[in-house]
Short mmCIF file of C-alpha atoms and ligand atoms in Angstrom, two decimals:
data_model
loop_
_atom_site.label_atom_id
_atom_site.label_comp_id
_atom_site.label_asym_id
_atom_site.label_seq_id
_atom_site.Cartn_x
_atom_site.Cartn_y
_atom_site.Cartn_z
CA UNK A 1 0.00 0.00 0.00
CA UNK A 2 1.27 3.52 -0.78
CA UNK A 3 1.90 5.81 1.80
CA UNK A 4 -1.31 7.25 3.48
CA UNK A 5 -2.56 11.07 3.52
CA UNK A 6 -5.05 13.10 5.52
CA UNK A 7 -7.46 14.69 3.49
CA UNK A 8 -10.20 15.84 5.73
CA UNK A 9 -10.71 12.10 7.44
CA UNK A 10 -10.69 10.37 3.93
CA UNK A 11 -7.40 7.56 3.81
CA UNK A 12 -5.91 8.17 0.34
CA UNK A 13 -3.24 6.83 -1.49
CA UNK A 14 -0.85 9.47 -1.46
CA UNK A 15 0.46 10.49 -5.15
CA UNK A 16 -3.13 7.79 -6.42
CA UNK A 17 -3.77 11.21 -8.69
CA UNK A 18 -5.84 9.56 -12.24
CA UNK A 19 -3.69 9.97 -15.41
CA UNK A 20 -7.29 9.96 -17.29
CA UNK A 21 -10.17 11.04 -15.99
CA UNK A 22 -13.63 10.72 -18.38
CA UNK A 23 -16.75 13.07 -17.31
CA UNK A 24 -20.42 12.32 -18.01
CA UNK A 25 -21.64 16.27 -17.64
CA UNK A 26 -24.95 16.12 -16.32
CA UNK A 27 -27.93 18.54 -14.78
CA UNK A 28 -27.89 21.33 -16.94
CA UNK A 29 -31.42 21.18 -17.45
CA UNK A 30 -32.12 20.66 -13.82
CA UNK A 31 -29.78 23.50 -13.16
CA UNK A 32 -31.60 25.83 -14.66
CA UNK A 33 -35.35 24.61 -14.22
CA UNK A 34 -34.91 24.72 -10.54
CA UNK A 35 -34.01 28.73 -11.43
CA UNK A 36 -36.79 29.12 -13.13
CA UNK A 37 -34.81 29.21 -16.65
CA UNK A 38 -34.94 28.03 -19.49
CA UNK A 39 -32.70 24.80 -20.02
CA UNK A 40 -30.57 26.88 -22.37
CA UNK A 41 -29.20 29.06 -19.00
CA UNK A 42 -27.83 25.87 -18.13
CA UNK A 43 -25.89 24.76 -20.46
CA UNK A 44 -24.27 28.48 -20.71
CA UNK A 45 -23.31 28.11 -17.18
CA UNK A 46 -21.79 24.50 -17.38
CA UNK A 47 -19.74 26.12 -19.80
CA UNK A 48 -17.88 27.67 -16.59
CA UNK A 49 -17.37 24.34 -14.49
CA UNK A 50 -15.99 22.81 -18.18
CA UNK A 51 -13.21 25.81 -17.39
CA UNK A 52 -12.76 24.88 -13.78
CA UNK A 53 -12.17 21.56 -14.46
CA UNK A 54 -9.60 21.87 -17.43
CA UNK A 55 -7.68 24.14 -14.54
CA UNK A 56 -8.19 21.80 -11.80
CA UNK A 57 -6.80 18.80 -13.97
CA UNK A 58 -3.88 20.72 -15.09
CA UNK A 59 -3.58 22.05 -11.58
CA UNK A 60 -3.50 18.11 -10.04
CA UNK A 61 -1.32 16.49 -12.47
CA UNK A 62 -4.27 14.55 -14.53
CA UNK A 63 -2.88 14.05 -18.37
CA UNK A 64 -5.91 12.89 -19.99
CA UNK A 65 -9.45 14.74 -19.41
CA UNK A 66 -12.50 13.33 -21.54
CA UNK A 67 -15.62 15.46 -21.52
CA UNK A 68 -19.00 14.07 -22.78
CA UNK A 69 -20.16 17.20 -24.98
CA UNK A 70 -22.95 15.25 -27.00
CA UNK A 71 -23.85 12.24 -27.32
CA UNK A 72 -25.12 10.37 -30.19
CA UNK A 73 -28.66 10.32 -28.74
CA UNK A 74 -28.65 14.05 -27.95
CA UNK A 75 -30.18 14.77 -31.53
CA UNK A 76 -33.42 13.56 -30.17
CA UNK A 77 -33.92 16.56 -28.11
CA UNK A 78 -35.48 19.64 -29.39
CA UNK A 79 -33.97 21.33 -32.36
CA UNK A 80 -33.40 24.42 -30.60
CA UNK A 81 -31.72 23.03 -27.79
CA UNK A 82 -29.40 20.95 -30.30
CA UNK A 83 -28.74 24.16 -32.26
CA UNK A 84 -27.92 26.02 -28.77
CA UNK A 85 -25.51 23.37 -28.17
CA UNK A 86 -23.65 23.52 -31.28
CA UNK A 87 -23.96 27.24 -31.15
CA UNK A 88 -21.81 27.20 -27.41
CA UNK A 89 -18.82 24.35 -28.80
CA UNK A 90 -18.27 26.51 -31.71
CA UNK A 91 -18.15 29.78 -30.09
CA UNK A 92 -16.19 27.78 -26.77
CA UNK A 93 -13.61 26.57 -29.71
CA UNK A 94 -13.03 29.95 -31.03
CA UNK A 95 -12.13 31.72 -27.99
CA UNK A 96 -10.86 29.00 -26.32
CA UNK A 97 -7.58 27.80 -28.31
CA UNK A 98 -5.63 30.96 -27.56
CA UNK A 99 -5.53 29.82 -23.80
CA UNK A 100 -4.95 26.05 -24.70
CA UNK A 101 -1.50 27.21 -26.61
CA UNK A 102 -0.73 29.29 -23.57
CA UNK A 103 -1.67 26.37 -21.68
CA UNK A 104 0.13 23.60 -23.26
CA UNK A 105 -3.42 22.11 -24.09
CA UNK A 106 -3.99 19.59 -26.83
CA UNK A 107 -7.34 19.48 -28.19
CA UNK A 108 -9.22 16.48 -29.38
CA UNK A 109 -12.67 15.83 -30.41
CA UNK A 110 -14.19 12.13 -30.28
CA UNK A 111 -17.20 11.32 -31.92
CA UNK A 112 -18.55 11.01 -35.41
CA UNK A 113 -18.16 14.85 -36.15
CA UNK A 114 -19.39 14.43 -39.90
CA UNK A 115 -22.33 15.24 -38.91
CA UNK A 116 -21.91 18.57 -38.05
CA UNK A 117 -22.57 21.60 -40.02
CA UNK A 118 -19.55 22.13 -42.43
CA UNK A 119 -18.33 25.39 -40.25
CA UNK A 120 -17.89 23.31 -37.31
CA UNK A 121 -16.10 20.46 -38.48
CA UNK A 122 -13.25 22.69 -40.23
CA UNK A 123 -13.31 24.92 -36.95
CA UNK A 124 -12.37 21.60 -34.55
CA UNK A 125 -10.03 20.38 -37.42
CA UNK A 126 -8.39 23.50 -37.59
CA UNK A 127 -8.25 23.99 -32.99
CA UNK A 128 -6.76 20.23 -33.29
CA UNK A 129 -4.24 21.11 -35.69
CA UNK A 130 -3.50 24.09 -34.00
CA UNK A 131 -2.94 22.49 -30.63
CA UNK A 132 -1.75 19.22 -31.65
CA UNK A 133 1.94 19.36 -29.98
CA UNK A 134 0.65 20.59 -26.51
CA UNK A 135 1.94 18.76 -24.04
CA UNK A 136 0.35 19.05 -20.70
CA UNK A 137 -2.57 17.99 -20.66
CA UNK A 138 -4.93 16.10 -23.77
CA UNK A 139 -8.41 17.34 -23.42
CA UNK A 140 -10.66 14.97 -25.69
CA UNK A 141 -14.15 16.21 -25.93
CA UNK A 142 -16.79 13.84 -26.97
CA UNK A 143 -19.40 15.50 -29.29
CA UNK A 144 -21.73 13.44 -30.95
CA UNK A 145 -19.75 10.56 -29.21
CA UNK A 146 -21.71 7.09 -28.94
CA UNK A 147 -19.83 3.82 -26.74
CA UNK A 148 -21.36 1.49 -29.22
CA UNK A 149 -20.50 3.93 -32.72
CA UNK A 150 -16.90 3.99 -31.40
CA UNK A 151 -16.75 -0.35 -31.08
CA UNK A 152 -18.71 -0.13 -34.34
CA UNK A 153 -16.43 1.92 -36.51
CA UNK A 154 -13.47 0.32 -35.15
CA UNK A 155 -14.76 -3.02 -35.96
CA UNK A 156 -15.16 -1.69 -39.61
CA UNK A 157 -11.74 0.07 -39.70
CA UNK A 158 -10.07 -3.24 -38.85
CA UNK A 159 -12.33 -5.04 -41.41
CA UNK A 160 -11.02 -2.27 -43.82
CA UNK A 161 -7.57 -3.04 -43.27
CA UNK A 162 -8.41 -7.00 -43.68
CA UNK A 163 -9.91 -6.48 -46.75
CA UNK A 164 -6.90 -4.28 -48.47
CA UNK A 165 -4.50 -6.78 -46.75
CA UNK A 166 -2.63 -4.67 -44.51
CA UNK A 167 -3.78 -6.51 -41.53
CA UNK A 168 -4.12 -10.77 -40.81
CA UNK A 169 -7.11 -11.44 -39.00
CA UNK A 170 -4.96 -13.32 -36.22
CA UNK A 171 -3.47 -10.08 -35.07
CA UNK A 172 -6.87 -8.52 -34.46
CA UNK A 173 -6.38 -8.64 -30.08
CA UNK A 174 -7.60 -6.26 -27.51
CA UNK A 175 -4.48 -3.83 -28.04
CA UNK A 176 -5.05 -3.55 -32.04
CA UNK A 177 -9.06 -3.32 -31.12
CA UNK A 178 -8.09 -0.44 -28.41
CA UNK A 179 -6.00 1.26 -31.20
CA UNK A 180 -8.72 1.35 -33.99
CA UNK A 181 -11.69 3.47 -31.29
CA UNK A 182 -11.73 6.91 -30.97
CA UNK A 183 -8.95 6.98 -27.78
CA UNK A 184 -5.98 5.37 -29.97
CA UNK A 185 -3.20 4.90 -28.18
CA UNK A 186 -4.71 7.07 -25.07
CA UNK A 187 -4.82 5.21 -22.16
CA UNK A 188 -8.17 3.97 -20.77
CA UNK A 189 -9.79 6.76 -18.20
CA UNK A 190 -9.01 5.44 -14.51
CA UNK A 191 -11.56 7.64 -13.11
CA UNK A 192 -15.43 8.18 -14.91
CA UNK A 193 -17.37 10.98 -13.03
CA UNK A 194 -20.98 11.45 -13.69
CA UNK A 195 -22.90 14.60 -12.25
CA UNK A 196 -26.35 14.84 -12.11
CA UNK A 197 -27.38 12.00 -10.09
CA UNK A 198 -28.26 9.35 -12.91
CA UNK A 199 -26.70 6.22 -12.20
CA UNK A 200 -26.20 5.00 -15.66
CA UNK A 201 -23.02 5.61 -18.34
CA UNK A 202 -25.75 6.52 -21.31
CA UNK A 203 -23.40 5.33 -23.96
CA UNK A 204 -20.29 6.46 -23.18
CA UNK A 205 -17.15 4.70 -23.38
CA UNK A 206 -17.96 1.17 -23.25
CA UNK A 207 -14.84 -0.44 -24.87
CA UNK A 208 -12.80 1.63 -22.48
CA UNK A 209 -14.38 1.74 -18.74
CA UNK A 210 -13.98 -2.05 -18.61
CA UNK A 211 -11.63 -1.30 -15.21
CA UNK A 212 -12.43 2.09 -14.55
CA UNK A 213 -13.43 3.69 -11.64
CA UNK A 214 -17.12 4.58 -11.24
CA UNK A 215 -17.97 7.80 -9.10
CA UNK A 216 -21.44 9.18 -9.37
CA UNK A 217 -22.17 12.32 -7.45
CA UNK A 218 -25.81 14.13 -7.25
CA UNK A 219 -23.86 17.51 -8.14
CA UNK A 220 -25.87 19.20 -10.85
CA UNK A 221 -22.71 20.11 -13.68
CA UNK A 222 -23.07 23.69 -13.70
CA UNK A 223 -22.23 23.58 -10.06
CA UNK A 224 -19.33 21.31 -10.31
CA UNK A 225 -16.16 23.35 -8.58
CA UNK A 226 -13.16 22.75 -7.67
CA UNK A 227 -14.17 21.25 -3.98
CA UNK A 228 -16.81 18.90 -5.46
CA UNK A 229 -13.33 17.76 -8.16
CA UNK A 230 -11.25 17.25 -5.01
CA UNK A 231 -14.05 14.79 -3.60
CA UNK A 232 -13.66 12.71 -6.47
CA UNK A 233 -10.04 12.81 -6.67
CA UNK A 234 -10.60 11.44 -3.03
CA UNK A 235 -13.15 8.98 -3.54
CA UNK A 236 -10.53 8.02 -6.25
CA UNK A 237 -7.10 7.57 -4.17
CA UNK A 238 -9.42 5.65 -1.49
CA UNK A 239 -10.22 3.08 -3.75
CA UNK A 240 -8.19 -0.56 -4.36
CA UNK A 241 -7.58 -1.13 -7.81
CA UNK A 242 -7.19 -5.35 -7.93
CA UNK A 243 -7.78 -5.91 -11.76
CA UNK A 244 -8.97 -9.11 -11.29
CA UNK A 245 -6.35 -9.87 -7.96
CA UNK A 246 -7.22 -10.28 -4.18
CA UNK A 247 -6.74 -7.61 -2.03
CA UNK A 248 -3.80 -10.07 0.10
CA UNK A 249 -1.76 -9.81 -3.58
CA UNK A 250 -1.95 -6.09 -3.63
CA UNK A 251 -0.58 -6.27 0.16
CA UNK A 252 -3.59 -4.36 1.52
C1 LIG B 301 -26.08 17.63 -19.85
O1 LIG B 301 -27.12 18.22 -19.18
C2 LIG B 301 -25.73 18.36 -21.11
C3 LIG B 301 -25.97 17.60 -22.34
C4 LIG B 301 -26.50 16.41 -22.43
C5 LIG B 301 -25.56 18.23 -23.56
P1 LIG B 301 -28.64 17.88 -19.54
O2 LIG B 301 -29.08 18.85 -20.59
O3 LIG B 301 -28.80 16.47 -19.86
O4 LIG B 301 -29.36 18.23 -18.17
P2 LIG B 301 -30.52 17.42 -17.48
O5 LIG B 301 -30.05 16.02 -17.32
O6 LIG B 301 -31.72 17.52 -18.36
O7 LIG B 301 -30.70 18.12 -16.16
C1 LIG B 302 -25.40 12.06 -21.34
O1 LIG B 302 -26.39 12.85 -20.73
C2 LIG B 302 -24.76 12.78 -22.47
C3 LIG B 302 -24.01 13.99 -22.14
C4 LIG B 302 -23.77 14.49 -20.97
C5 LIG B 302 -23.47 14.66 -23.28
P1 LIG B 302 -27.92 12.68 -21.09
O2 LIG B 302 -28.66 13.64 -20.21
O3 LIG B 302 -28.15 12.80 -22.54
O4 LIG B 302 -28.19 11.17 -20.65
P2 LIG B 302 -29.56 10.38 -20.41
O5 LIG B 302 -30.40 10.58 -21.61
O6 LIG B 302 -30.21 10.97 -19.19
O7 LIG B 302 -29.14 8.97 -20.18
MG1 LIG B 303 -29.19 14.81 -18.75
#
């Protein structure tokens, strides 16, 4: 067992920080009906915990943040809350990549993106090019991101390379399946946070949360600070990780 800290009466693993941490962010809506706003107020404001967070990772040491933006089943709501939606990630990408260079940010966006109007997809081609040797810390945001699209397209991208005989059908394992999704050669998230209170993943990254580490917390996202990131960097470093071993072969 690693050394133990105090952090307000919680036993941590000292130094347990995530590399990759994946965020379902949830309660918009909420948020803003139980103000009396519209939904849209919402989603403005979780724009500002989406900046707190990015800080507090960097600030913490996590490498890898993933942020569920939009999810493949998100067109079913009402066109002008889709439309709103759209509206924020493109204005959030233009004014946003002058502090990821001065941040050391690289910018990636998961998800099948051809569906977007044509101005968006060259504006988050053109942030990921611009960003693409940042170092610090990889911020992937999922935007029309689906668990079960990403398995699906990497199942067809291997089939692809079958077919033009680049690749034998005996090398297909999990590492060249893990290669072909959406993450690459990221490493899978060791912490998934959901806000909201829903205690379901809705689609998210199924191939990759096989052994990740589940923390649900009633938070609503637009009120998602840095204290309510702490308590699930704590929940985190209080868990054992066994990956399939007893707790007596992990010594604790
Ligand atoms: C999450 O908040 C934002 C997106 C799905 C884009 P919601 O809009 O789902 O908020 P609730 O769950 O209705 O409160
Ligand atoms: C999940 O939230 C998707 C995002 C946060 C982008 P939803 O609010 O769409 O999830 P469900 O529909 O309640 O499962
Ligand atoms: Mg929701």
């Amino acid at each position: 067992m690693a050394d133990e800290a105090d952090t307000g009466g919680i036993a941590t693993q000292a130094g347990a920080i995530p590399s990759h941490v994946a965020i379902i962010m949830d309660g918009n809506g909420r948020w803003a009906e139980a103000r009396g706003q519209a939904r849209h107020a919402g989603h403005r404001a979780g724009v500002n915990s989406v900046r707190s967070t990015i800080e507090e990772c960097i600030r913490h040491g996590v490498k890898v943040l993933t942020l569920f933006a939009f999810s493949s089943e998100n067109w079913r709501r009402p066109k002008g809350e889709v439309s709103l939606l759209m509206e924020l990630f493109l204005t959030a990408l233009q004014r946003e990549v002058k502090r990821m260079q001065s941040n050391d940010i690289q910018l990636r966006v998961i998800g099948d993106i051809s569906a977007f109007p044509d101005k968006l997809q060259q504006r988050i081609r053109a942030s990921e090019d611009a960003t693409r040797d940042n170092q610090r810390l990889v911020l992937q945001i999922a935007a029309n991101y689906g668990g079960r699209w990403d398995i699906t397209q990497a199942a067809r991208r291997l089939a692809g390379a079958v077919r033009n005989g680049e690749l034998d059908p005996d090398d297909i394992d999990e590492e060249a399946f893990a290669r072909a999704t959406a993450l690459g050669d990221l490493p899978d998230p060791d912490l998934f946070i959901r806000t909201g209170g829903e205690l379901r993943i809705s689609n998210f990254l199924l191939w990759h949360c096989a052994y990740t580490e589940l923390y649900f917390t009633p938070v609503l996202w637009p009120d998602f600070d840095a204290e309510a990131f702490a308590a699930a960097l704590a929940a985190f470093a209080s868990r054992q990780r066994r990956f399939g071993q007893t707790g007596a072969q992990l010594g604790g």
